[in-house]
mmCIF file with all atom_site columns, C-alpha atoms in Angstrom:
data_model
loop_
_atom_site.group_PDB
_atom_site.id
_atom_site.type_symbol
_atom_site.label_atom_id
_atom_site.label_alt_id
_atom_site.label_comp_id
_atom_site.label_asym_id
_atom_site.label_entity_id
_atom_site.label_seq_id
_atom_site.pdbx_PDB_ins_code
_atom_site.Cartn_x
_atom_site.Cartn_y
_atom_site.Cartn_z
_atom_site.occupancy
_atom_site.B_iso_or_equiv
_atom_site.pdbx_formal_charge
_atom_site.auth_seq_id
_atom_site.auth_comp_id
_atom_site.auth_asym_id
_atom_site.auth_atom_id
_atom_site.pdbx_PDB_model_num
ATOM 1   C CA . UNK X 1 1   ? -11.263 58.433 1.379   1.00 0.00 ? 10  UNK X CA 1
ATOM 2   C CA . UNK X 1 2   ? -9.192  59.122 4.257   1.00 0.00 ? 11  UNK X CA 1
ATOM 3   C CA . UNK X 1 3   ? -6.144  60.519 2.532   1.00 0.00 ? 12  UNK X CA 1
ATOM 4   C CA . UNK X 1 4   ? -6.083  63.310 0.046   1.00 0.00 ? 13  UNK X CA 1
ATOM 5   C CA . UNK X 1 5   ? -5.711  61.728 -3.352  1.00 0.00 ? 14  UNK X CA 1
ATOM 6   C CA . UNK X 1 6   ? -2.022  63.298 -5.088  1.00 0.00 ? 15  UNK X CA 1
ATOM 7   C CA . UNK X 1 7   ? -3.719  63.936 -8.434  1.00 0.00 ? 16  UNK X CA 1
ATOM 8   C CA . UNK X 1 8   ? -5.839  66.342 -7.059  1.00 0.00 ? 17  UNK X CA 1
ATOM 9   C CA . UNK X 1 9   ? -2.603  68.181 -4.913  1.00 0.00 ? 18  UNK X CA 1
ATOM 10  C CA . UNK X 1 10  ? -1.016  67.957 -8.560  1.00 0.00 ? 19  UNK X CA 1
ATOM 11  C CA . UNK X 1 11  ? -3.979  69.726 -9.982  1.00 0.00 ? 20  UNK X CA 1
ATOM 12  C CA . UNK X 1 12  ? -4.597  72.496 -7.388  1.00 0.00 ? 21  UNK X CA 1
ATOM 13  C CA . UNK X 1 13  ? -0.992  73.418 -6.185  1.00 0.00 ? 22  UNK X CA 1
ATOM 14  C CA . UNK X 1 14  ? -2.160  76.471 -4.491  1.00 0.00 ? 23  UNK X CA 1
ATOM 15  C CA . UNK X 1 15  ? -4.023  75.275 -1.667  1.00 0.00 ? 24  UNK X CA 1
ATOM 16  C CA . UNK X 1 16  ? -2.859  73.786 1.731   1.00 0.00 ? 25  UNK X CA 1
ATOM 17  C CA . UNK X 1 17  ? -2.960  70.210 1.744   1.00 0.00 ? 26  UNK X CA 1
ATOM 18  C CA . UNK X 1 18  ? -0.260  69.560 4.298   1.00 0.00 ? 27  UNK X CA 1
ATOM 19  C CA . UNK X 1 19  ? 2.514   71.340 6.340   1.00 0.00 ? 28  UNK X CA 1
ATOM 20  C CA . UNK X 1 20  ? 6.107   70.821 5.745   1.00 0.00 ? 29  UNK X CA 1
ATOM 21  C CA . UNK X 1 21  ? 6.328   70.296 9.006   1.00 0.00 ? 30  UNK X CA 1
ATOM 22  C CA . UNK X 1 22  ? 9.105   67.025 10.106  1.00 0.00 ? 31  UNK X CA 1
ATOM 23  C CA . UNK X 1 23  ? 8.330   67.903 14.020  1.00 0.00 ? 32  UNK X CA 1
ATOM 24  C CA . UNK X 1 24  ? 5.667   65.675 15.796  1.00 0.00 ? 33  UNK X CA 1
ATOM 25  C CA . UNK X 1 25  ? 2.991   68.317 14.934  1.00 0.00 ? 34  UNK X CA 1
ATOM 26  C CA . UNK X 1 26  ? -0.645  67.687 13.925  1.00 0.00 ? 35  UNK X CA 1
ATOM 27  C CA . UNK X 1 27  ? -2.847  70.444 12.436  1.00 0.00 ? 36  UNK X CA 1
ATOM 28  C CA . UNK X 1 28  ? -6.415  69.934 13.844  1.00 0.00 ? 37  UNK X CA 1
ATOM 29  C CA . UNK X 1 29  ? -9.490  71.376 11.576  1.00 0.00 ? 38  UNK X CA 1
ATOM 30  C CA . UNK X 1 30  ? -13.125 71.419 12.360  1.00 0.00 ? 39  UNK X CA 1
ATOM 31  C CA . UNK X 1 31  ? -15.939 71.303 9.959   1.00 0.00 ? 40  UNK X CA 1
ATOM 32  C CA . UNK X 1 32  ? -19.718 72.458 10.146  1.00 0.00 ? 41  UNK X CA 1
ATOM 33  C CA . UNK X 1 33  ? -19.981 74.629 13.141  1.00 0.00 ? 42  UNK X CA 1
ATOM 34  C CA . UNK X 1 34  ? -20.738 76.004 15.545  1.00 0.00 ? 43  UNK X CA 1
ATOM 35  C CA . UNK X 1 35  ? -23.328 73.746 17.226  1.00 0.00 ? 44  UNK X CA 1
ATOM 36  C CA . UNK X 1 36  ? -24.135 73.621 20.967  1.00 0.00 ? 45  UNK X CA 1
ATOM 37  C CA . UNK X 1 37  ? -23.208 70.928 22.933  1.00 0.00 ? 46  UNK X CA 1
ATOM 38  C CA . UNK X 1 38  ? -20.610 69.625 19.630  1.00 0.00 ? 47  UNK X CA 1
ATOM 39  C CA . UNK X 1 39  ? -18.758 72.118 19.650  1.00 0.00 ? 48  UNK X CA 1
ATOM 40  C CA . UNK X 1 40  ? -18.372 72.773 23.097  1.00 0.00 ? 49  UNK X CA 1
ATOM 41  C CA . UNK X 1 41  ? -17.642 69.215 23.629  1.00 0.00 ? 50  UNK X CA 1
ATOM 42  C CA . UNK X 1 42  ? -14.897 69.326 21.231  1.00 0.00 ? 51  UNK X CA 1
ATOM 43  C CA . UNK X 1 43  ? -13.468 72.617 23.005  1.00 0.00 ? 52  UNK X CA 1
ATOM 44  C CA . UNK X 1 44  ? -13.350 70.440 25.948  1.00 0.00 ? 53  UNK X CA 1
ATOM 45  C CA . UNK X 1 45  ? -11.307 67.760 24.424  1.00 0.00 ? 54  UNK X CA 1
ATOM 46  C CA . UNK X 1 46  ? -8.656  70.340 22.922  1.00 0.00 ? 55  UNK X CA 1
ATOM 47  C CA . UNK X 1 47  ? -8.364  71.755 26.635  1.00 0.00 ? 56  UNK X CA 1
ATOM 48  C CA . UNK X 1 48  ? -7.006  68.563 28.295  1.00 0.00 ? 57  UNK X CA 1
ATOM 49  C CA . UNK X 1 49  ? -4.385  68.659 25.836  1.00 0.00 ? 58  UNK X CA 1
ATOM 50  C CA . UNK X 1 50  ? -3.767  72.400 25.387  1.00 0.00 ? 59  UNK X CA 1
ATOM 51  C CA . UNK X 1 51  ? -4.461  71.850 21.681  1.00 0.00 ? 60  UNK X CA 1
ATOM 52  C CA . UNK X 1 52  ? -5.138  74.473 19.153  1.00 0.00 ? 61  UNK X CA 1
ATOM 53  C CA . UNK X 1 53  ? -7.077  73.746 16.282  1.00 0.00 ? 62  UNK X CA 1
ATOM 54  C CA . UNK X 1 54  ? -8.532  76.187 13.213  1.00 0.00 ? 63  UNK X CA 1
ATOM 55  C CA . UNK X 1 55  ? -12.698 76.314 12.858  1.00 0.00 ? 64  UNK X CA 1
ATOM 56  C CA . UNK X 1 56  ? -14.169 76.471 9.671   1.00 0.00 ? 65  UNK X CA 1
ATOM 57  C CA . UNK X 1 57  ? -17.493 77.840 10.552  1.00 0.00 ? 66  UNK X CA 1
ATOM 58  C CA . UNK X 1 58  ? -20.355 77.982 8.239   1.00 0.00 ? 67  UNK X CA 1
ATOM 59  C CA . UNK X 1 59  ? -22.128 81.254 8.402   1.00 0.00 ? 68  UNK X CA 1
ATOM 60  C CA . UNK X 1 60  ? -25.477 81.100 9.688   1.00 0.00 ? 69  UNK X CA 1
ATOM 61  C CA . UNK X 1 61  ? -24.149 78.501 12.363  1.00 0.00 ? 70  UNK X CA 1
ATOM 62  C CA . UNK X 1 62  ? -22.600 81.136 13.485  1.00 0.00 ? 71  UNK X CA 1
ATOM 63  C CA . UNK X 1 63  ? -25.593 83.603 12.955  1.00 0.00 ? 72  UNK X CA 1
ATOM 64  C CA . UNK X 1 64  ? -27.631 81.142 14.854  1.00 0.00 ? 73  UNK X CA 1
ATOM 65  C CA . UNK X 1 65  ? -25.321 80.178 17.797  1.00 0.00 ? 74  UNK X CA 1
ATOM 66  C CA . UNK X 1 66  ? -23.034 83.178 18.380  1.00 0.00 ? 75  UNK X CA 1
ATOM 67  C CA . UNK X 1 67  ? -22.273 82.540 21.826  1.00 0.00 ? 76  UNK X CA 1
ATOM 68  C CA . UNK X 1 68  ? -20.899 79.212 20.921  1.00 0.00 ? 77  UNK X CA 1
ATOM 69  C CA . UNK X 1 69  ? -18.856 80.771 18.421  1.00 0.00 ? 78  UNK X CA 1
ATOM 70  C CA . UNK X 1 70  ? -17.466 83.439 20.710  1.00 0.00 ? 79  UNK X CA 1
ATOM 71  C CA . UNK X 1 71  ? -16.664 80.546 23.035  1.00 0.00 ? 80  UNK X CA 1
ATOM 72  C CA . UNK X 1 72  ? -13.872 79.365 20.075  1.00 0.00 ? 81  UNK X CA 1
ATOM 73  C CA . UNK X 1 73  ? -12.524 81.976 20.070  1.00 0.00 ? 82  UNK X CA 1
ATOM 74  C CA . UNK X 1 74  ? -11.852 82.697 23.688  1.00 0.00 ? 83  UNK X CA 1
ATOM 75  C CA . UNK X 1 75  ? -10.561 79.535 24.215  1.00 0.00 ? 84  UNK X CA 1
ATOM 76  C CA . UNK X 1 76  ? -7.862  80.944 21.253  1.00 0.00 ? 85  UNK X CA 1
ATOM 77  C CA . UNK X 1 77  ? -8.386  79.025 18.820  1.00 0.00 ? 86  UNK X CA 1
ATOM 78  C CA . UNK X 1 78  ? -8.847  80.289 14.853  1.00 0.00 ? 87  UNK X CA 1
ATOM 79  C CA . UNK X 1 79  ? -11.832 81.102 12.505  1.00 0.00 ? 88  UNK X CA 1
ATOM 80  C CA . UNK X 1 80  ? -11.664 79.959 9.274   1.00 0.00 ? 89  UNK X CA 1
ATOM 81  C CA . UNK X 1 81  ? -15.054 80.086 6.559   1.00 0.00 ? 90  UNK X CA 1
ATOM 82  C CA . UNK X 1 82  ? -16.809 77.782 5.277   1.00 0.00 ? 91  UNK X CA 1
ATOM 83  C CA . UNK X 1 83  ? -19.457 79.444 3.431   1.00 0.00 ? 92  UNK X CA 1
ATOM 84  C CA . UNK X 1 84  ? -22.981 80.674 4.513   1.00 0.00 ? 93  UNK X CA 1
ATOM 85  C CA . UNK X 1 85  ? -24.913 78.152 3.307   1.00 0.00 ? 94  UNK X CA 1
ATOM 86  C CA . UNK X 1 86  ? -22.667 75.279 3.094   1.00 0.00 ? 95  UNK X CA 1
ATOM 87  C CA . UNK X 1 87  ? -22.643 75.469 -0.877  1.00 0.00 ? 96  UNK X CA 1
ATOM 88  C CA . UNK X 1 88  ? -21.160 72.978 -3.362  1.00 0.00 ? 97  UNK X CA 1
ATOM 89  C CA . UNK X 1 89  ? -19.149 75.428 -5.284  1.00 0.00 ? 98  UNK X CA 1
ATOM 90  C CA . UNK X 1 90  ? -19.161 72.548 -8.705  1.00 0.00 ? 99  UNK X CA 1
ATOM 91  C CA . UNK X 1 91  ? -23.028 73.073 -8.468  1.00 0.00 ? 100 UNK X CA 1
ATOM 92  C CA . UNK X 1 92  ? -23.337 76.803 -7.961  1.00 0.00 ? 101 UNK X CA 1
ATOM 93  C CA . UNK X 1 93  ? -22.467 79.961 -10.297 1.00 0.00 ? 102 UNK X CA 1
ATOM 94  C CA . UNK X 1 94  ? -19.001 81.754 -9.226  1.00 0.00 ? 103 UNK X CA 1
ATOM 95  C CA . UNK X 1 95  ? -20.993 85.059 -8.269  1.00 0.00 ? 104 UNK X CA 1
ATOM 96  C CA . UNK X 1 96  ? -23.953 82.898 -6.210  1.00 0.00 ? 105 UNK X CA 1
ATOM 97  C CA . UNK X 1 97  ? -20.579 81.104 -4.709  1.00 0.00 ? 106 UNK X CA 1
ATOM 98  C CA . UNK X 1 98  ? -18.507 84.492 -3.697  1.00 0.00 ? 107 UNK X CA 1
ATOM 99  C CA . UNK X 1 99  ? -21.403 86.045 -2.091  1.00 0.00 ? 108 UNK X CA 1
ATOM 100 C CA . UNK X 1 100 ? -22.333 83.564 -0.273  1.00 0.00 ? 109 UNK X CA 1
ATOM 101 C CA . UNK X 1 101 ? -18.218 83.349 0.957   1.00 0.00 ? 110 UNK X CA 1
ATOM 102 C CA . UNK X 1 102 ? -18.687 87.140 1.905   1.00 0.00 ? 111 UNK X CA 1
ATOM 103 C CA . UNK X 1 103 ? -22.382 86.860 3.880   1.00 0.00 ? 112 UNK X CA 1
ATOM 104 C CA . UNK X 1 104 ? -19.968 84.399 6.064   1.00 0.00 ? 113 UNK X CA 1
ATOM 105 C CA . UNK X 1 105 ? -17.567 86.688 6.480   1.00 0.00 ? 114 UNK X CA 1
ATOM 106 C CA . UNK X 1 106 ? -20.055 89.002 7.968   1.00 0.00 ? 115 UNK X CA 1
ATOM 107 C CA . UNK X 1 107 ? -21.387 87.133 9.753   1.00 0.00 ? 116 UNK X CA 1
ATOM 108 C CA . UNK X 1 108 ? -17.585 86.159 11.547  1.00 0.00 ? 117 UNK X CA 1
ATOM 109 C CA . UNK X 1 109 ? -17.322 89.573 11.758  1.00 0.00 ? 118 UNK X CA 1
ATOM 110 C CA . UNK X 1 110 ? -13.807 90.063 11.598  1.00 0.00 ? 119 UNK X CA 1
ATOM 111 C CA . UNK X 1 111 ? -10.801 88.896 8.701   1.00 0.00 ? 120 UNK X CA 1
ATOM 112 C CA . UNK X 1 112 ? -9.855  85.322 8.710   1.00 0.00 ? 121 UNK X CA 1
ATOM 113 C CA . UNK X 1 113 ? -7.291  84.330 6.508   1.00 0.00 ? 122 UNK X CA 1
ATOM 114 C CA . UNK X 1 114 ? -8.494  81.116 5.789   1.00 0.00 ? 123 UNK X CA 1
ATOM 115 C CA . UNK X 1 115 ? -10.901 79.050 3.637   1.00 0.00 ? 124 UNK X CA 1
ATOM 116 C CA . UNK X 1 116 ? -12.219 75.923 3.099   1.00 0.00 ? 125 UNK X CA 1
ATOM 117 C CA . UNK X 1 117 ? -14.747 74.785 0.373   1.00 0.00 ? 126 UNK X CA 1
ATOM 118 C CA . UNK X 1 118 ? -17.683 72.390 1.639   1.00 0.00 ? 127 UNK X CA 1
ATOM 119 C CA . UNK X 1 119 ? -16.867 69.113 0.093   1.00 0.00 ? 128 UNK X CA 1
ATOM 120 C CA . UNK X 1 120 ? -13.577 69.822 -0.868  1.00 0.00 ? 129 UNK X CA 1
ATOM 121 C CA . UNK X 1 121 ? -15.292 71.779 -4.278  1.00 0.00 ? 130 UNK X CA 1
ATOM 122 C CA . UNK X 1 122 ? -14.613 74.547 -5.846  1.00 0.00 ? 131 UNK X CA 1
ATOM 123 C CA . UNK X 1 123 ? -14.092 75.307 -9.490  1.00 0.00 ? 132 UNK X CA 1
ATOM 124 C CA . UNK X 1 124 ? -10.531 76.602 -10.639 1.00 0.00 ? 133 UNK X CA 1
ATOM 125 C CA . UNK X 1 125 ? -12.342 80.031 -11.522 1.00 0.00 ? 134 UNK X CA 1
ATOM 126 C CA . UNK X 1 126 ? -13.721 80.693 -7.708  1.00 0.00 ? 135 UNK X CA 1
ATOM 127 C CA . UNK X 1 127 ? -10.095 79.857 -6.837  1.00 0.00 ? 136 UNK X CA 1
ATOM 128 C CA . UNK X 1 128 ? -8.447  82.174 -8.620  1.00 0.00 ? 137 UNK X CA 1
ATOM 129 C CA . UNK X 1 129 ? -11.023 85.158 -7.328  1.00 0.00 ? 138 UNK X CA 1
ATOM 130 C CA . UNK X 1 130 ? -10.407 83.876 -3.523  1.00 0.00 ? 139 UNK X CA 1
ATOM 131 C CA . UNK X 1 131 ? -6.396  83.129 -3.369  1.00 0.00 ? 140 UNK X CA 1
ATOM 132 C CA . UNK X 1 132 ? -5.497  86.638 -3.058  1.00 0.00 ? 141 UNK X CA 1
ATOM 133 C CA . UNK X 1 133 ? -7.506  86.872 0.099   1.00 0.00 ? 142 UNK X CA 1
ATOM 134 C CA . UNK X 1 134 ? -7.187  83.330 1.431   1.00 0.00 ? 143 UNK X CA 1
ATOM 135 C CA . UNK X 1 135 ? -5.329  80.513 2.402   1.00 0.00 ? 144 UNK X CA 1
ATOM 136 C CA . UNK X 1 136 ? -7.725  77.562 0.712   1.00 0.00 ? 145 UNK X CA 1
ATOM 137 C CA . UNK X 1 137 ? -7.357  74.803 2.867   1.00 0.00 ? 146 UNK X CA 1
ATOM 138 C CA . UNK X 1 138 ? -8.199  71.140 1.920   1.00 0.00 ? 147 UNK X CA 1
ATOM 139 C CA . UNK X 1 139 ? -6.530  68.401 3.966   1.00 0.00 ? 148 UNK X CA 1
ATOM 140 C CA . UNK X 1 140 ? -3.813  65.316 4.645   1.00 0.00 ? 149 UNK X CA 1
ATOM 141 C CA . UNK X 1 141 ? -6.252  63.579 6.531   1.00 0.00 ? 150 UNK X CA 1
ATOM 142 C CA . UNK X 1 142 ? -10.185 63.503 6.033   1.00 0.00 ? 151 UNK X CA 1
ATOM 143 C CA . UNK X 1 143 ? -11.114 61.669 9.556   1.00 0.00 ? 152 UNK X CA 1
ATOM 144 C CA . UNK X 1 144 ? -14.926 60.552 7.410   1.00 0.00 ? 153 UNK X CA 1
ATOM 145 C CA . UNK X 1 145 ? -16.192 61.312 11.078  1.00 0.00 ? 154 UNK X CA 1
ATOM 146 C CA . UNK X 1 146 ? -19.161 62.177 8.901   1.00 0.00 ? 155 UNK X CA 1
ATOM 147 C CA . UNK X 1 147 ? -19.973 58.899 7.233   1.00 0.00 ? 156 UNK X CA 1
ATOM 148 C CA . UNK X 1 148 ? -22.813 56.938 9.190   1.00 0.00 ? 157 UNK X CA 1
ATOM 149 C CA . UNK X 1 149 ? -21.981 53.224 7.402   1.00 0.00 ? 158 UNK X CA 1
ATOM 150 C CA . UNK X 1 150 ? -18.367 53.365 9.558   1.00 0.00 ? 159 UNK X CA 1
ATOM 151 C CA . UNK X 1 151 ? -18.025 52.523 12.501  1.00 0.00 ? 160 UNK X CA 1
ATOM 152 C CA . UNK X 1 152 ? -15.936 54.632 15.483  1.00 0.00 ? 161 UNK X CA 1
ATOM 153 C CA . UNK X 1 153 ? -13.537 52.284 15.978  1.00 0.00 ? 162 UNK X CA 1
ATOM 154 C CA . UNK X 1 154 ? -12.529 52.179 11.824  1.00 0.00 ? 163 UNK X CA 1
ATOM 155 C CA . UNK X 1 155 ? -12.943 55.757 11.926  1.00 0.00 ? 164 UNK X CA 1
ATOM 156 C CA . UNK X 1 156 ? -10.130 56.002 14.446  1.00 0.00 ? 165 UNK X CA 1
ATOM 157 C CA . UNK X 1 157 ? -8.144  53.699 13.371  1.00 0.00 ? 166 UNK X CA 1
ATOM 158 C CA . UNK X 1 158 ? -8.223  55.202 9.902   1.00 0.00 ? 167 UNK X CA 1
ATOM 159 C CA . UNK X 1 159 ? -7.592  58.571 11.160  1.00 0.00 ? 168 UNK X CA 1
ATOM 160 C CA . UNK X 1 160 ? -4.372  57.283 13.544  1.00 0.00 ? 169 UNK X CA 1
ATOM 161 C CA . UNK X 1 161 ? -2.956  55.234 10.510  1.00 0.00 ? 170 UNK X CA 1
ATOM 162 C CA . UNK X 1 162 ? -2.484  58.212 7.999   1.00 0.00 ? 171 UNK X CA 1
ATOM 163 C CA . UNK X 1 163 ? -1.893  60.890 10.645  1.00 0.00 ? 172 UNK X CA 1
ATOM 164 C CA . UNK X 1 164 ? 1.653   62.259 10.491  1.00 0.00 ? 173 UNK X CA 1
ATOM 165 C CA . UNK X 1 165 ? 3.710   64.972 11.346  1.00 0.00 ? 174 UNK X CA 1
ATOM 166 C CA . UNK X 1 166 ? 2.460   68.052 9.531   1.00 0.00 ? 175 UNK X CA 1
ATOM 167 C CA . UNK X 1 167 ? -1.075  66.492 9.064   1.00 0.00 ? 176 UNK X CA 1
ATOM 168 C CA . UNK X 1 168 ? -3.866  68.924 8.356   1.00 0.00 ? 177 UNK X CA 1
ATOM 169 C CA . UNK X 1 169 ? -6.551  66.776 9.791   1.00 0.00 ? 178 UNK X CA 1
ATOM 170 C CA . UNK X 1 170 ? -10.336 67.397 8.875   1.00 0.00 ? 179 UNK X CA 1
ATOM 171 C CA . UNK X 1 171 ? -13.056 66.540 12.231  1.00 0.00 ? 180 UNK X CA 1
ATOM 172 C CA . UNK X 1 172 ? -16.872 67.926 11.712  1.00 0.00 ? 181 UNK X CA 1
ATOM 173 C CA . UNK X 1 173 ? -18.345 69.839 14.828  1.00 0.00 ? 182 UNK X CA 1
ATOM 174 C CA . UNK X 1 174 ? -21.991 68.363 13.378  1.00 0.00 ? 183 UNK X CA 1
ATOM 175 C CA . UNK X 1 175 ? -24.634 66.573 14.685  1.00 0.00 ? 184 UNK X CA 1
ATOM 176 C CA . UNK X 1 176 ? -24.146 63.877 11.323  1.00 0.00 ? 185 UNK X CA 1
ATOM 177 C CA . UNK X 1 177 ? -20.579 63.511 12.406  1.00 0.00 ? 186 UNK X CA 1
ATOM 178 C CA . UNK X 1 178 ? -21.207 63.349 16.490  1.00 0.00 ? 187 UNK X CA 1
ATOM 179 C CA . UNK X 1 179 ? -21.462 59.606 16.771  1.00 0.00 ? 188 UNK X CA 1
ATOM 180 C CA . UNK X 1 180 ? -17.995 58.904 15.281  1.00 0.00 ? 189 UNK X CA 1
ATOM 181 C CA . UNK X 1 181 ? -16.410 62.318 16.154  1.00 0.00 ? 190 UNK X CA 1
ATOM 182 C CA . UNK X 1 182 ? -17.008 61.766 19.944  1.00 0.00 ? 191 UNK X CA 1
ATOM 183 C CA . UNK X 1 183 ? -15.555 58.788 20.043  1.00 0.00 ? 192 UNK X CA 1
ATOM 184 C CA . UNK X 1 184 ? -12.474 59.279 17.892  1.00 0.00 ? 193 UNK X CA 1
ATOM 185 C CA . UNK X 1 185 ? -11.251 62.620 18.783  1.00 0.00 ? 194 UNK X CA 1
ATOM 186 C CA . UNK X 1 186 ? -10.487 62.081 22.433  1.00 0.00 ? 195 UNK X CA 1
ATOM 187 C CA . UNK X 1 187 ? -8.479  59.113 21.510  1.00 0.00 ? 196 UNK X CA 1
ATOM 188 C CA . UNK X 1 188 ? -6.456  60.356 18.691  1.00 0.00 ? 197 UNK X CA 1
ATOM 189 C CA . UNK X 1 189 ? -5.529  63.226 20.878  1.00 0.00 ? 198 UNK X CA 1
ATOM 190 C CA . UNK X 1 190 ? -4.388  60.292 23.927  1.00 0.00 ? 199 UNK X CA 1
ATOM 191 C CA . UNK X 1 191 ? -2.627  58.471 21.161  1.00 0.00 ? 200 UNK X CA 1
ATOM 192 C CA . UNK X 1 192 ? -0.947  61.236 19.408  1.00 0.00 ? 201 UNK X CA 1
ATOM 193 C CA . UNK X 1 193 ? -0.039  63.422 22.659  1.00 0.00 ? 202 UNK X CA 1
ATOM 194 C CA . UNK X 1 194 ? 1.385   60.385 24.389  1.00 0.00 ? 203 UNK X CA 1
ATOM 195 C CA . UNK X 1 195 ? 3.691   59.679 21.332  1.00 0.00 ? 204 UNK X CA 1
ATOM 196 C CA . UNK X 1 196 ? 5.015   64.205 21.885  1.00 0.00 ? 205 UNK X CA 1
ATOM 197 C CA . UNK X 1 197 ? 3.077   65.640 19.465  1.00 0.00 ? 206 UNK X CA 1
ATOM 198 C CA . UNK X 1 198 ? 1.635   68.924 19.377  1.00 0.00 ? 207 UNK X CA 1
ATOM 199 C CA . UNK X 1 199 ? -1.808  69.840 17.873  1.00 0.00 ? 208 UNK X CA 1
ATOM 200 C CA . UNK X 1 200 ? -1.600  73.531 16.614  1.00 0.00 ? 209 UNK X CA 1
ATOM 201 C CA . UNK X 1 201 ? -4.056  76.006 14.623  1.00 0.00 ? 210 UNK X CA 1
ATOM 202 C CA . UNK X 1 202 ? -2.989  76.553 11.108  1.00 0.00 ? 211 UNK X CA 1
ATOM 203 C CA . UNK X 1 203 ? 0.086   78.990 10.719  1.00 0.00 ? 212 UNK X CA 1
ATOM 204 C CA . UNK X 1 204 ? -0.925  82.777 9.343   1.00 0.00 ? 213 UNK X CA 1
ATOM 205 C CA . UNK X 1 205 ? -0.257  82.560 5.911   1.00 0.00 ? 214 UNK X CA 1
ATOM 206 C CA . UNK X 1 206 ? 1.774   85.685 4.166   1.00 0.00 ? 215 UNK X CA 1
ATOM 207 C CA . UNK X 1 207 ? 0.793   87.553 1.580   1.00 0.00 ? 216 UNK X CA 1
ATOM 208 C CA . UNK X 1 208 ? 3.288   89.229 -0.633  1.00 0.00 ? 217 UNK X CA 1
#
């Protein structure tokens, strides 16, 4: 589960699975949020180590807890969206699945180039209405912060063992994922900052 299988980067070409990047640099993502004392806790750890990383908020997180999310992005870090409501897009109708993309983007309140669908699902058809507009973003590395059968210290591990330069690395800001997440994130930053990498928010895409 950790590692994004290459069928599926065969199959869907057009999103971001990893950077190109051969410098030492790691592309942090978090999942879910905002939520108080997660998130903030996890703006905390990127601090000590001047990291960047993207947020892919889910709308009425951010509805709910808007001074958290102002709080990302004062400490400069970017927005991404991750849906209102959190949808499945293989379980909901493309029109039920693009509003729901736009009430998020309201509720951000500003453009973000970026997307991400919740569970890593979207149908080819909602793809093909959102890549004009977005970056969809899926990931190198899927931490499983979220799973509660694994322990921290696999979860780390895991996460350090297919982590490499260019790595767009998935974390959850969540209260499921908290356990793990707490415990792994300010070690894989130690580990990877002490070996000279850099943790950076996602580049700007460009549109033609």
């Amino acid at each position: 589960m950790h590692k994004s299988n290459c069928l599926l980067r065969t199959i869907y070409p057009d999103f971001w699975w990893k950077s190109d990047d051969s410098e030492p640099v790691i592309y942090l993502t978090f999942d879910d949020g905002p939520i108080p004392e997660v998130t903030e806790f996890v703006l905390e750890q990127l601090d000590k180590y001047a990291a960047q990383a993207t947020f892919f908020c889910i709308g009425d997180n951010v509805r709910k807890h808007r001074e958290i999310f102002y709080k990302v992005i004062e400490a400069g870090h970017y927005i991404g969206n991750h849906t209102f409501n959190h949808l499945n897009g293989w379980k909901n109708e493309d029109v039920t699945y693009l509003e729901n993309i736009q009430r998020c983007q309201q509720e951000i309140g500003f453009d973000t180039p970026f997307f991400r669908p919740p569970y890593g699902r979207i149908k080819k058809s909602q793809a093909a209405q959102l890549l004009d507009h977005y970056a969809v973003v899926m990931w190198d590395v899927l931490t499983g912060d979220f799973d509660q059968s694994m322990t921290p210290e696999t979860c780390l591990r895991k996460t350090i063992q297919y982590t490499e330069p260019g790595s767009i690395v998935v974390f959850h800001d969540s209260w499921k994922a908290w356990p793990n997440m707490r415990y792994t994130l300010p070690r894989m930053l130690s580990h990877f900052a002490e070996r000279g990498y850099l943790f950076q928010a996602l580049p700007q895409p460009v549109y033609a």
